[in-house]
mmCIF file of C-alpha atoms in Angstrom:
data_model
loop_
_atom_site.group_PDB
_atom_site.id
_atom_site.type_symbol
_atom_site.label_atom_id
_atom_site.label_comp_id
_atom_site.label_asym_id
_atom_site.label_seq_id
_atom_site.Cartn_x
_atom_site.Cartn_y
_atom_site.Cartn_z
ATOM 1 C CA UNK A 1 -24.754 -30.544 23.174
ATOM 2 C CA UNK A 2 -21.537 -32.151 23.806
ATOM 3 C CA UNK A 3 -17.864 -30.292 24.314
ATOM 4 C CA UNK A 4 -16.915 -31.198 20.881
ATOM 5 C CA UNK A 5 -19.885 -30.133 18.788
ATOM 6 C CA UNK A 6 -19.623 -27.139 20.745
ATOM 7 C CA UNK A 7 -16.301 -26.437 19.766
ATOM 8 C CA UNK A 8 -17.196 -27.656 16.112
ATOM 9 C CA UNK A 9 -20.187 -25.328 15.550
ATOM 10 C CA UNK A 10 -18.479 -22.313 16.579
ATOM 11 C CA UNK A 11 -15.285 -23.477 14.236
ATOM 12 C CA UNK A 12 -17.697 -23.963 11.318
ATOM 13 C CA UNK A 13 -19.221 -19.849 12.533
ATOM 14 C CA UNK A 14 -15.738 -19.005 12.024
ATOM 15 C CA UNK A 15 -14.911 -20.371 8.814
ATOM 16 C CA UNK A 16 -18.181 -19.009 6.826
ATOM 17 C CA UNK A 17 -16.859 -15.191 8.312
ATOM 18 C CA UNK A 18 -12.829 -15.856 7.328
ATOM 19 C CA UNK A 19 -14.344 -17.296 3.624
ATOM 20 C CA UNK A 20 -16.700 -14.175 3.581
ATOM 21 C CA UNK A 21 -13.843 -11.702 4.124
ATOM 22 C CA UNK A 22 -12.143 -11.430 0.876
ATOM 23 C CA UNK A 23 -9.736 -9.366 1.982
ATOM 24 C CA UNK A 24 -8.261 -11.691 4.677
ATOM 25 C CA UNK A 25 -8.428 -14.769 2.434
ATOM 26 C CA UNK A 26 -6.437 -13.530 0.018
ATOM 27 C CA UNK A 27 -3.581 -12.142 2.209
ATOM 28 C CA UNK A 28 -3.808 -15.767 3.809
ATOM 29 C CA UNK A 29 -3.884 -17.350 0.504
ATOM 30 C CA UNK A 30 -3.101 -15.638 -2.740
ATOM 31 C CA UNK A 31 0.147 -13.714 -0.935
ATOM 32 C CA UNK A 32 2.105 -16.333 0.422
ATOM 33 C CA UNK A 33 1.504 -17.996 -2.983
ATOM 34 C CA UNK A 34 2.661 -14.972 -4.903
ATOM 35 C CA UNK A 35 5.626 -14.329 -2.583
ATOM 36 C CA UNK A 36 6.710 -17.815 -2.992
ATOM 37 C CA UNK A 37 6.778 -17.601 -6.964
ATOM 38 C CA UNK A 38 8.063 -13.951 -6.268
ATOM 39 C CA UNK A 39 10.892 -15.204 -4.402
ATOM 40 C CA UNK A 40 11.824 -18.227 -5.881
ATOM 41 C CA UNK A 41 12.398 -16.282 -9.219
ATOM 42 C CA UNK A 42 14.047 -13.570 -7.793
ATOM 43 C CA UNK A 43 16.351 -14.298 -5.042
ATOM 44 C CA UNK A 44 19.817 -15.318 -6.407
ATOM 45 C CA UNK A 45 23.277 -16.189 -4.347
ATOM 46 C CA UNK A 46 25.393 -14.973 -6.601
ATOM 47 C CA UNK A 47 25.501 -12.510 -9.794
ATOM 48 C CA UNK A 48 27.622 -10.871 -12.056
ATOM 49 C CA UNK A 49 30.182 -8.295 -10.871
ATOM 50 C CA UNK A 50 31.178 -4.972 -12.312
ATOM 51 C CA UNK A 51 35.159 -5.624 -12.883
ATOM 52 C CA UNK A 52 37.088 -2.424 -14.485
ATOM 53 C CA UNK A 53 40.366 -2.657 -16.043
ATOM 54 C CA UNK A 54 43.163 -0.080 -16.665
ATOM 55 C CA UNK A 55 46.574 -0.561 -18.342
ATOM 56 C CA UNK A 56 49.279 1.269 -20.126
ATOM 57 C CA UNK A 57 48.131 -0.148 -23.325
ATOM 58 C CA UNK A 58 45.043 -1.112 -24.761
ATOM 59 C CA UNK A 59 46.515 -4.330 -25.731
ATOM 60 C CA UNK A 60 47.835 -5.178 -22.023
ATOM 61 C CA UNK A 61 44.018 -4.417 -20.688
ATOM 62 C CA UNK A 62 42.356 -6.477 -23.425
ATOM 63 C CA UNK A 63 44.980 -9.758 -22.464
ATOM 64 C CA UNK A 64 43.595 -9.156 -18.543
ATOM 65 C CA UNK A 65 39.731 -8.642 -19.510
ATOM 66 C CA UNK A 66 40.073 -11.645 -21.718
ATOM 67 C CA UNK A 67 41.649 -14.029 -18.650
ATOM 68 C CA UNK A 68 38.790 -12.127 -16.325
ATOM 69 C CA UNK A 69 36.304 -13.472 -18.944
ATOM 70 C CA UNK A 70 37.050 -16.909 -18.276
ATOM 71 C CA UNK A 71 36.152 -16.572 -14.376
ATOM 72 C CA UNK A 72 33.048 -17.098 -13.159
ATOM 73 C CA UNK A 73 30.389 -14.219 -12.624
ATOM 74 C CA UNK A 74 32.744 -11.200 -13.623
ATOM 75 C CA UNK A 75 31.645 -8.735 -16.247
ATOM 76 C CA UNK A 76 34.146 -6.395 -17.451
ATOM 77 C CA UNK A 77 32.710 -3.409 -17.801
ATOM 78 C CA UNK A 78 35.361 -0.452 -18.836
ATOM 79 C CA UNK A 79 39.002 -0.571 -20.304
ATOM 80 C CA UNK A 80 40.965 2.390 -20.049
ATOM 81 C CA UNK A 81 44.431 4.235 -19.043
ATOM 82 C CA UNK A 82 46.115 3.990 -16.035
ATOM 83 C CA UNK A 83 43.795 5.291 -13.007
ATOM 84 C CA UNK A 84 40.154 4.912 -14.547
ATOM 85 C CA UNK A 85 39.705 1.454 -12.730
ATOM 86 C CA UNK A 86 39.859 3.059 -9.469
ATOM 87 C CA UNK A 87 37.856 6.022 -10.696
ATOM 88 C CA UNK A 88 35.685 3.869 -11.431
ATOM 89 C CA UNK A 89 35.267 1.918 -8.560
ATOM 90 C CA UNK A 90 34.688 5.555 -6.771
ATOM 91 C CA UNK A 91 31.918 6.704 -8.978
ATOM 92 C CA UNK A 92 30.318 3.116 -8.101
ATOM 93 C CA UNK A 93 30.358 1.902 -12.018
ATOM 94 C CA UNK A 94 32.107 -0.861 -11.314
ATOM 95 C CA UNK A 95 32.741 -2.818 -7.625
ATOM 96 C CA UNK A 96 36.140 -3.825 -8.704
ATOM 97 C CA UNK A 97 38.769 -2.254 -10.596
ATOM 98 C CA UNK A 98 41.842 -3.385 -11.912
ATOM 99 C CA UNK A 99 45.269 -1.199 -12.091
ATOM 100 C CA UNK A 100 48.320 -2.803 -14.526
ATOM 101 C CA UNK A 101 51.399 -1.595 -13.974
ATOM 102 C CA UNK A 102 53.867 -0.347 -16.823
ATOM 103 C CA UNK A 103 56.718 -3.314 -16.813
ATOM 104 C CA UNK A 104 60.428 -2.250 -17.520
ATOM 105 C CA UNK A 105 61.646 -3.061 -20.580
ATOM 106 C CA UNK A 106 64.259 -2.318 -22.717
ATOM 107 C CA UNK A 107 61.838 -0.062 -24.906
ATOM 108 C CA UNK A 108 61.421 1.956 -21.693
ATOM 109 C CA UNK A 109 64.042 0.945 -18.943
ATOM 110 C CA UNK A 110 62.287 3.835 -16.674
ATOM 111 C CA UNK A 111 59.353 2.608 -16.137
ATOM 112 C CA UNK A 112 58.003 3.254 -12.719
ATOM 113 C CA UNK A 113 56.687 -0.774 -12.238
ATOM 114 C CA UNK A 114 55.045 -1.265 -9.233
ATOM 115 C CA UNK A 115 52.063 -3.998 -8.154
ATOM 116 C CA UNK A 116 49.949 -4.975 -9.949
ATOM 117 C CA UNK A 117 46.667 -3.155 -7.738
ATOM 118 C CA UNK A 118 43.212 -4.679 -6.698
ATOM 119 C CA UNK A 119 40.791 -2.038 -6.042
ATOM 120 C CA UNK A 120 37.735 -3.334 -4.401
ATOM 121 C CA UNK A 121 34.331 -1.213 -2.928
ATOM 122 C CA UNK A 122 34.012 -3.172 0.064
ATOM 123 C CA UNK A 123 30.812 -1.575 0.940
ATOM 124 C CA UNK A 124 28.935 -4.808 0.132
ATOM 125 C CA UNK A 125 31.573 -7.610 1.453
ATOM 126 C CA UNK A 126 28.828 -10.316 0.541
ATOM 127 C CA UNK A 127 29.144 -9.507 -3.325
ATOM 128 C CA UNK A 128 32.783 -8.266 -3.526
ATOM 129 C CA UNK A 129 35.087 -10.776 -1.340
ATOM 130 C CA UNK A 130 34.191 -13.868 -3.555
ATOM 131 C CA UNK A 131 34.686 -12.139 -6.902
ATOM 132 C CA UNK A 132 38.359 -10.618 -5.607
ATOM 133 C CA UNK A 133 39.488 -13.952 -4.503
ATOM 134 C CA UNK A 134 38.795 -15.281 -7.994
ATOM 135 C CA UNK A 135 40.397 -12.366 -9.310
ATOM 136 C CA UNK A 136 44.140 -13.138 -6.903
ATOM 137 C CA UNK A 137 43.422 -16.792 -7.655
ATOM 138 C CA UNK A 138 43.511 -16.264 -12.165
ATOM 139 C CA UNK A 139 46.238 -13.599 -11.378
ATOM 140 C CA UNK A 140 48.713 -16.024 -9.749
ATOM 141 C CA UNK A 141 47.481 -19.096 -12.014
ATOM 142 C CA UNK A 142 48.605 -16.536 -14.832
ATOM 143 C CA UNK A 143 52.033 -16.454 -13.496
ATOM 144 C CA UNK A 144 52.488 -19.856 -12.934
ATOM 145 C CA UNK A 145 51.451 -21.041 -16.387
ATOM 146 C CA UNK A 146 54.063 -18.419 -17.826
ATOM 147 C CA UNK A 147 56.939 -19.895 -15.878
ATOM 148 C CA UNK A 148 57.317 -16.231 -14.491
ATOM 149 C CA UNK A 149 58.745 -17.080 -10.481
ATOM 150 C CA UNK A 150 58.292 -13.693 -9.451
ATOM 151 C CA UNK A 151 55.719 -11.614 -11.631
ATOM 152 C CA UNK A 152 54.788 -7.504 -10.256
ATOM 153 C CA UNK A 153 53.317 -8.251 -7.567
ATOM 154 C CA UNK A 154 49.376 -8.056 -6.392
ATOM 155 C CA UNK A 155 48.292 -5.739 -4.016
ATOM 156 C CA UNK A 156 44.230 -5.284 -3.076
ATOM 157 C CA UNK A 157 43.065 -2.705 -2.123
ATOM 158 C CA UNK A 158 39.765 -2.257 0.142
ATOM 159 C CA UNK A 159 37.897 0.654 0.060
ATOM 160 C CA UNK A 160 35.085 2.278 2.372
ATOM 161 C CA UNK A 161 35.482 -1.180 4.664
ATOM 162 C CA UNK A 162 38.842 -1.983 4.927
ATOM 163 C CA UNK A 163 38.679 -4.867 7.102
ATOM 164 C CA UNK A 164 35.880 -6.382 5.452
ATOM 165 C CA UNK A 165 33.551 -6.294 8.332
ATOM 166 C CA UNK A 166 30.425 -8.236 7.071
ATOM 167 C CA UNK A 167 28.609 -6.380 9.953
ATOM 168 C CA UNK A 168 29.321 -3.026 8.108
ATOM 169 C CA UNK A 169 27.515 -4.219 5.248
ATOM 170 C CA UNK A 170 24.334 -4.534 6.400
ATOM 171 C CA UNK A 171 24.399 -2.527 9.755
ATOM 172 C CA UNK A 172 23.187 1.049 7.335
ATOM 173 C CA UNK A 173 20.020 -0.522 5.772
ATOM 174 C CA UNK A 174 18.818 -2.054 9.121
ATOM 175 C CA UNK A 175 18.365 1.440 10.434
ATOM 176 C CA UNK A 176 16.275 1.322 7.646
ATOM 177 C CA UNK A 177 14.483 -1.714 7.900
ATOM 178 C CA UNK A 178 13.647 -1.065 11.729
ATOM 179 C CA UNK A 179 12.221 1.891 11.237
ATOM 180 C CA UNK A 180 10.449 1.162 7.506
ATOM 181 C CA UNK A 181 8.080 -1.834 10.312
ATOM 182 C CA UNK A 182 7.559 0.206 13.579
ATOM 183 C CA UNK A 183 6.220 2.531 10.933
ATOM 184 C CA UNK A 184 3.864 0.363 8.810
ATOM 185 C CA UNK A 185 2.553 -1.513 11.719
ATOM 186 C CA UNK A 186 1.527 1.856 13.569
ATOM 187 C CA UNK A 187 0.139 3.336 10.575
ATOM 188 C CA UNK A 188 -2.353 0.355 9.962
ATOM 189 C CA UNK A 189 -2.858 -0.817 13.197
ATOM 190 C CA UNK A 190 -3.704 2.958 14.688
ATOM 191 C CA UNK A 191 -6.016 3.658 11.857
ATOM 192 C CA UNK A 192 -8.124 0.451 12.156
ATOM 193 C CA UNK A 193 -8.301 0.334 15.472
ATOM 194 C CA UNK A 194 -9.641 3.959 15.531
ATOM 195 C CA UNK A 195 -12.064 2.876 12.837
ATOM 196 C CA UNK A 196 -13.382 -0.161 14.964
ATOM 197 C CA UNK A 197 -13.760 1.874 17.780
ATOM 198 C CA UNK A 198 -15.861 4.673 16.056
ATOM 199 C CA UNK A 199 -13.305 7.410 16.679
ATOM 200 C CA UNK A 200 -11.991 7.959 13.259
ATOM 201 C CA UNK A 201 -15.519 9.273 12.340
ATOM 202 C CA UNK A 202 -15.180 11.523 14.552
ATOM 203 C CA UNK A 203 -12.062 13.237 13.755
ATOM 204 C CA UNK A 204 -13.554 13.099 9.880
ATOM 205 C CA UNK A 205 -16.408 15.837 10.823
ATOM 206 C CA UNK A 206 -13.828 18.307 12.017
ATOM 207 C CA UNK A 207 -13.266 21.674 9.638
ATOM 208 C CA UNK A 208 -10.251 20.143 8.136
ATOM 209 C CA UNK A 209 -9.846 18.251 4.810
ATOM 210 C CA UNK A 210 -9.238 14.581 5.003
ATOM 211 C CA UNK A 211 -5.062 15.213 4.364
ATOM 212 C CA UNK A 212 -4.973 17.809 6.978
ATOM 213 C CA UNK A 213 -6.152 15.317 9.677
ATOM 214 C CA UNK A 214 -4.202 12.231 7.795
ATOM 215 C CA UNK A 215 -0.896 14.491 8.377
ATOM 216 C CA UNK A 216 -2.044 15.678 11.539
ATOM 217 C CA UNK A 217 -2.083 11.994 13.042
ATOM 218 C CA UNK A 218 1.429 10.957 11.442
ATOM 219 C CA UNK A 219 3.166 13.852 13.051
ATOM 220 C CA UNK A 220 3.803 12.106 16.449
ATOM 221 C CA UNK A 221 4.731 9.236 14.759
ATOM 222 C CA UNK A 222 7.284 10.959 12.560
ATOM 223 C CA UNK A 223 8.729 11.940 15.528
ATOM 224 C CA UNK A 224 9.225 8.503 16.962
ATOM 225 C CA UNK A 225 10.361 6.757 14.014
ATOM 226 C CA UNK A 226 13.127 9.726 13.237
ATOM 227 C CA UNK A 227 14.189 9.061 17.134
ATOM 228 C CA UNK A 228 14.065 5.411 16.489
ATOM 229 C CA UNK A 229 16.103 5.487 13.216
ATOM 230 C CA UNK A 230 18.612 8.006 15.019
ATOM 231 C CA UNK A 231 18.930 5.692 17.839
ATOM 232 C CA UNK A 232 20.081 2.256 15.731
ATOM 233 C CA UNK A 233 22.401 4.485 14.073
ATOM 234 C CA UNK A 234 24.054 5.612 17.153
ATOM 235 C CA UNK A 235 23.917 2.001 18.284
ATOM 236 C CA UNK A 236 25.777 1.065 15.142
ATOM 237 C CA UNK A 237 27.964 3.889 15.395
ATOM 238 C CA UNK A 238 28.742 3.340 19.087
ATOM 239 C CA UNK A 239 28.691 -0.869 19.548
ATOM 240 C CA UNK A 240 29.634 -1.439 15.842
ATOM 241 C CA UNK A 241 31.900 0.889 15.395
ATOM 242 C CA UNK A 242 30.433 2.153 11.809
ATOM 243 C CA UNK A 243 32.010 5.486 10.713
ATOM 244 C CA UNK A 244 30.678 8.711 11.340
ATOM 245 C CA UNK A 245 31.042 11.147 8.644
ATOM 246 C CA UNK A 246 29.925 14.849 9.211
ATOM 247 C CA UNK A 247 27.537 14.068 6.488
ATOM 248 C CA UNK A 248 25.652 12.039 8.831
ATOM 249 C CA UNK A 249 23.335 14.913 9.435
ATOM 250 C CA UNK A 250 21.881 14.380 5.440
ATOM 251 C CA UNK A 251 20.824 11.082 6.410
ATOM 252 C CA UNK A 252 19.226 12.489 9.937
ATOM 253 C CA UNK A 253 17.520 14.718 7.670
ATOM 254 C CA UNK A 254 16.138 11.833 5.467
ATOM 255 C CA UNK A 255 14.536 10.118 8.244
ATOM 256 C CA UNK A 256 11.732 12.383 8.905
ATOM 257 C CA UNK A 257 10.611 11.708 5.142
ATOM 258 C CA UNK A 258 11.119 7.607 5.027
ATOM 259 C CA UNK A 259 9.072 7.679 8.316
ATOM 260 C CA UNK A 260 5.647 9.117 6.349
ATOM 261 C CA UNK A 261 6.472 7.022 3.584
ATOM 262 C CA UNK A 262 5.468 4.133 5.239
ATOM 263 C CA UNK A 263 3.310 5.907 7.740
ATOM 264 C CA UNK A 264 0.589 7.220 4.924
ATOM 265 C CA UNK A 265 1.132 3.197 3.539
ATOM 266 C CA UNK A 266 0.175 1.587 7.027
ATOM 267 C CA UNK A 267 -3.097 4.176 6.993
ATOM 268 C CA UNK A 268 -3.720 3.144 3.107
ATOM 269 C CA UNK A 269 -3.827 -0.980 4.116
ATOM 270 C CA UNK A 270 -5.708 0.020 6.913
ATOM 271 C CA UNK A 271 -8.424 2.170 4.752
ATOM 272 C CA UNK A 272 -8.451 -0.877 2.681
ATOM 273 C CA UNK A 273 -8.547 -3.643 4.747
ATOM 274 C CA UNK A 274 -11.353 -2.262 7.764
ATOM 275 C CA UNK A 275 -9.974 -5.006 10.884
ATOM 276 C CA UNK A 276 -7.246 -4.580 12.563
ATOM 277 C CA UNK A 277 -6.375 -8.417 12.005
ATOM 278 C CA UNK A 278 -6.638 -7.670 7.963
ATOM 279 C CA UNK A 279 -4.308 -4.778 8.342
ATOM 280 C CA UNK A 280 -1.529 -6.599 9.917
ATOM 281 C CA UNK A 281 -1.520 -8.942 7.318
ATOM 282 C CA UNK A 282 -1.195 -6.230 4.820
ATOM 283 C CA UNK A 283 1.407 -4.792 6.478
ATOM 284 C CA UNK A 284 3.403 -7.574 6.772
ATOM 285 C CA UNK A 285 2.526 -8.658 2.990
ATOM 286 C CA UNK A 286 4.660 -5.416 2.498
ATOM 287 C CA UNK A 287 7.579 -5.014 4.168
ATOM 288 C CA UNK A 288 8.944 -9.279 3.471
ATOM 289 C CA UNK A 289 9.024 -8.122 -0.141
ATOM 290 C CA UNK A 290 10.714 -5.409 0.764
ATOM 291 C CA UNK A 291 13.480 -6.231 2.530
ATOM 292 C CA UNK A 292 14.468 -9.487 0.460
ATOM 293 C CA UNK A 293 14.160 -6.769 -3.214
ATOM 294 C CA UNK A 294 15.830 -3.777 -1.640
ATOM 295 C CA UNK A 295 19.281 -5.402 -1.248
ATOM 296 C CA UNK A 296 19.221 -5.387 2.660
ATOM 297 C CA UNK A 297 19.238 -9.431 2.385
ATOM 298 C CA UNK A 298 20.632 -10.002 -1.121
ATOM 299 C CA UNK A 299 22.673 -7.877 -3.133
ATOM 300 C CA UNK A 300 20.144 -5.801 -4.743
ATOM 301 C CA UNK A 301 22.749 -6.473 -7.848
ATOM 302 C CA UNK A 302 21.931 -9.882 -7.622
ATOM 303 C CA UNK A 303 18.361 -9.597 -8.600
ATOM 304 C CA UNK A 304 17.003 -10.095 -12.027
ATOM 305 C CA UNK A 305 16.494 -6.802 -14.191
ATOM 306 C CA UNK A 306 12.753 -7.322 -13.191
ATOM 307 C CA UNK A 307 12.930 -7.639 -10.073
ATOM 308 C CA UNK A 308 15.653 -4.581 -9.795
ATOM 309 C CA UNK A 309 12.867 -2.810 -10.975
ATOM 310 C CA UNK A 310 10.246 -3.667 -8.896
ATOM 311 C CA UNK A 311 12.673 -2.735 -6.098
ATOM 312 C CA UNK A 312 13.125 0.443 -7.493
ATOM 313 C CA UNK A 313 9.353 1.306 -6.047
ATOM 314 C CA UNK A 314 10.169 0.374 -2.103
ATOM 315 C CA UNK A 315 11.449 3.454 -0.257
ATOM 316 C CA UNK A 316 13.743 0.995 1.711
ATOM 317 C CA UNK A 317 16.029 0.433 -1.540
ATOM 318 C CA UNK A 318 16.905 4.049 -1.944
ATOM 319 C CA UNK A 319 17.269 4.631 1.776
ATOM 320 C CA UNK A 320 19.821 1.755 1.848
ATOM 321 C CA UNK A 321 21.628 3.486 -0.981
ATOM 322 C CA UNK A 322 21.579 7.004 0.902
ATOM 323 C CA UNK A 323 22.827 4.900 4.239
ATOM 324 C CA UNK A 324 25.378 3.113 2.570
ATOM 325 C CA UNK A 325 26.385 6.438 0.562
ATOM 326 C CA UNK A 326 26.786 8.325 3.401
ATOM 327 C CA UNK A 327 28.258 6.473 6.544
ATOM 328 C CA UNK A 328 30.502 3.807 4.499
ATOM 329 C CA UNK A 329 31.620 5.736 1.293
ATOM 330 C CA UNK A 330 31.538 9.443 2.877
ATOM 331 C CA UNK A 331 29.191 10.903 0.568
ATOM 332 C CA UNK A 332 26.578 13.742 1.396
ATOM 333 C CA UNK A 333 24.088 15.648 0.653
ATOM 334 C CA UNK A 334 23.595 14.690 -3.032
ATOM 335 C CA UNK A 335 23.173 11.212 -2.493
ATOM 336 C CA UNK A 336 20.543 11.640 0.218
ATOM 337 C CA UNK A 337 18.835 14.608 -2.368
ATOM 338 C CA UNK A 338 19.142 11.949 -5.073
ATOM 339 C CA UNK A 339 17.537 9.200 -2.906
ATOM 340 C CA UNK A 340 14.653 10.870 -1.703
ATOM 341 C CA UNK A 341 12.714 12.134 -4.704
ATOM 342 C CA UNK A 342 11.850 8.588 -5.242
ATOM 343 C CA UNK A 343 10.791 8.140 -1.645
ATOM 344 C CA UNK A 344 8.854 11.612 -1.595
ATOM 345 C CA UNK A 345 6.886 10.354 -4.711
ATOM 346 C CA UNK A 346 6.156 7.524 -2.819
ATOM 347 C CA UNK A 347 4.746 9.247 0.254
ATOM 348 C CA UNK A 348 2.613 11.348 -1.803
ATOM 349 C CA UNK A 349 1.368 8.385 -3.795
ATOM 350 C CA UNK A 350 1.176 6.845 -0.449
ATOM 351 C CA UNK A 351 -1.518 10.224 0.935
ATOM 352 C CA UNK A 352 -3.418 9.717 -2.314
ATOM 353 C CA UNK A 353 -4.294 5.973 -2.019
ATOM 354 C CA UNK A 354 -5.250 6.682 1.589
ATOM 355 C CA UNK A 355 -7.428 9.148 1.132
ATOM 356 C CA UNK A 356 -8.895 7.566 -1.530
ATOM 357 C CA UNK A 357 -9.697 4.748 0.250
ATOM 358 C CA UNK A 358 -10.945 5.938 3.081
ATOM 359 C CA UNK A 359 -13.174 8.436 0.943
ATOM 360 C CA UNK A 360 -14.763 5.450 -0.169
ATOM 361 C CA UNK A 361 -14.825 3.556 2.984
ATOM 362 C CA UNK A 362 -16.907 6.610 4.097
ATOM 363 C CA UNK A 363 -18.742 7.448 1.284
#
């Protein structure tokens, strides 16, 4: 037999065992397909932004929401007195908010003036920066069409990311995202390769229940990714010069938990998909989904209602959220107690598939 028809008979061996695997044809098939459609729907440049508006009068912050209604991708959200924009802005109901001044007049000669104020959350440059120069572009366009030469003035103001470092804004969910893959791919690829070398049997006929040795083999791994997670922080913190608020320690403390998250997922794909081949594809069928619908890529404002929602379910969007709350907008320990009930129920949805799976896989 020749070179080639060598070459072509064990090719043809191969194909009849990838087309018998159903597992590994459709994560080479039906995924990609499905992530493309996913995508292609979901993934959007721009969006809508939250704009707030207070004035002196309800009459002077209806005339500025109706000129913000004829820009581009701004929702006004709220219209109130004289400091609820900025509230606003710091409760995170609205990105922007928008402060009129009281003018002099001869109705009230003692009015205090002042600019007319720009208050932007600059924790997500990407989705704020383009919305506030529209803002300062319809602002002075307003005074020019009135003929007014010199109008209050317009001052913006940045908060949480003054500068409006674009590094800032994604720097917190990449300690995120680092960890969220070291941690899938050594959950799956541990477990099958322990089940392809026999040992995982083994461990199985110890007196222990299946979740007592599941959580006994994440442990050192927990460790690791919490070290891992700690260390890209400090890198940000050190080379990127991100802030470091006291409150730092909450998010420390939420590391431990987003680690098993992903950890008891990896061992799930892994009970499920038996190679070690099949299991990397799983994994990485996971976390690409992930990090474009968790608003690490995109604004996760961006996204359609339905894919906000299936966002919702990834442990990386609420980690993000916790990141961002705590080492760009100073926030502590009830942001990171907020953010990980979701990713608890997660991880314990995450221990039930496993086990579940590998029950079977045993059974």
């Amino acid at each position: 037999m020749s070179t080639p028809r060598r070459i072509m008979a064990i090719a043809a061996v191969e194909w009849a065992r990838l087309l018998r695997t159903r597992i590994a044809l459709t994560l080479l098939v039906v995924v990609p397909l499905l992530q493309i459609v996913l995508f292609g729907t979901a993934i959007r440049p721009d969006a809508a932004v939250a704009v707030a508006v207070a004035a002196p009068t309800s009459t002077d912050a209806e005339n500025v929401a109706k000129t913000l209604r004829k820009q581009r991708n701004i929702v006004v959200v709220a219209k109130g007195q004289p400091g609820s924009a900025e509230a606003a802005v710091k409760r995170g109901q609205a990105v922007i908010g928008i402060e009129v001044p009281e003018a002099r007049s001869f109705a009230n000669p003692l009015a205090k003036g002042g600019p007319f104020r720009i208050v932007v959350d600059e924790s997500n440059a990407a989705l704020s920066s383009a919305a506030t120069a529209r803002i300062e572009a319809a602002y002075w366009r307003a005074l020019a069409e009135r003929g007014e030469v010199a109008g209050p003035g317009l001052r913006t103001e940045r908060l949480y990311n003054p500068a409006s470092r674009s590094d800032w804004s994604f720097l917190p969910g990449l300690i995120g995202v680092t960890v969220m893959i070291a941690m899938i791919m050594l959950g799956s690829l541990s477990l099958a390769r322990e089940r392809e070398g026999g040992t995982w049997e083994a461990l199985l006929i110890l007196p222990a229940a299946r979740w007592e040795v599941l959580l006994g083999k994440l442990l050192p791994y927990i460790m690791i990714g919490t070290v891992q997670g700690l260390a890209v922080m400090a890198t940000g913190i050190w080379l990127f010069e991100l802030p470091l608020p006291q409150s730092a320690v909450a998010l420390a403390a939420l590391l431990p938990l987003f680690c098993a998250a992903h950890l008891v997922l990896g061992y799930a794909i892994a009970a499920r998909a038996q190679t070690q081949l099949a299991a990397l594809q799983g994994a990485v069928a996971f976390y690409l989904p992930s990090m474009l619908l968790s608003g690490f890529l995109y604004p996760f404002a961006t996204l359609p209602r339905w894919a906000q929602a299936l966002g919702e379910v990834f442990p990386l969007t609420h980690f993000i959220r916790a990141a961002t709350g705590v080492l760009l907008r100073g926030k502590g320990w009830s942001i990171v107690l907020e953010q990980a009930l979701p990713i608890a129920a997660f991880a314990a949805a995450g221990i039930l598939i496993a086990t579940l799976f590998q029950s079977r896989s045993t059974g």
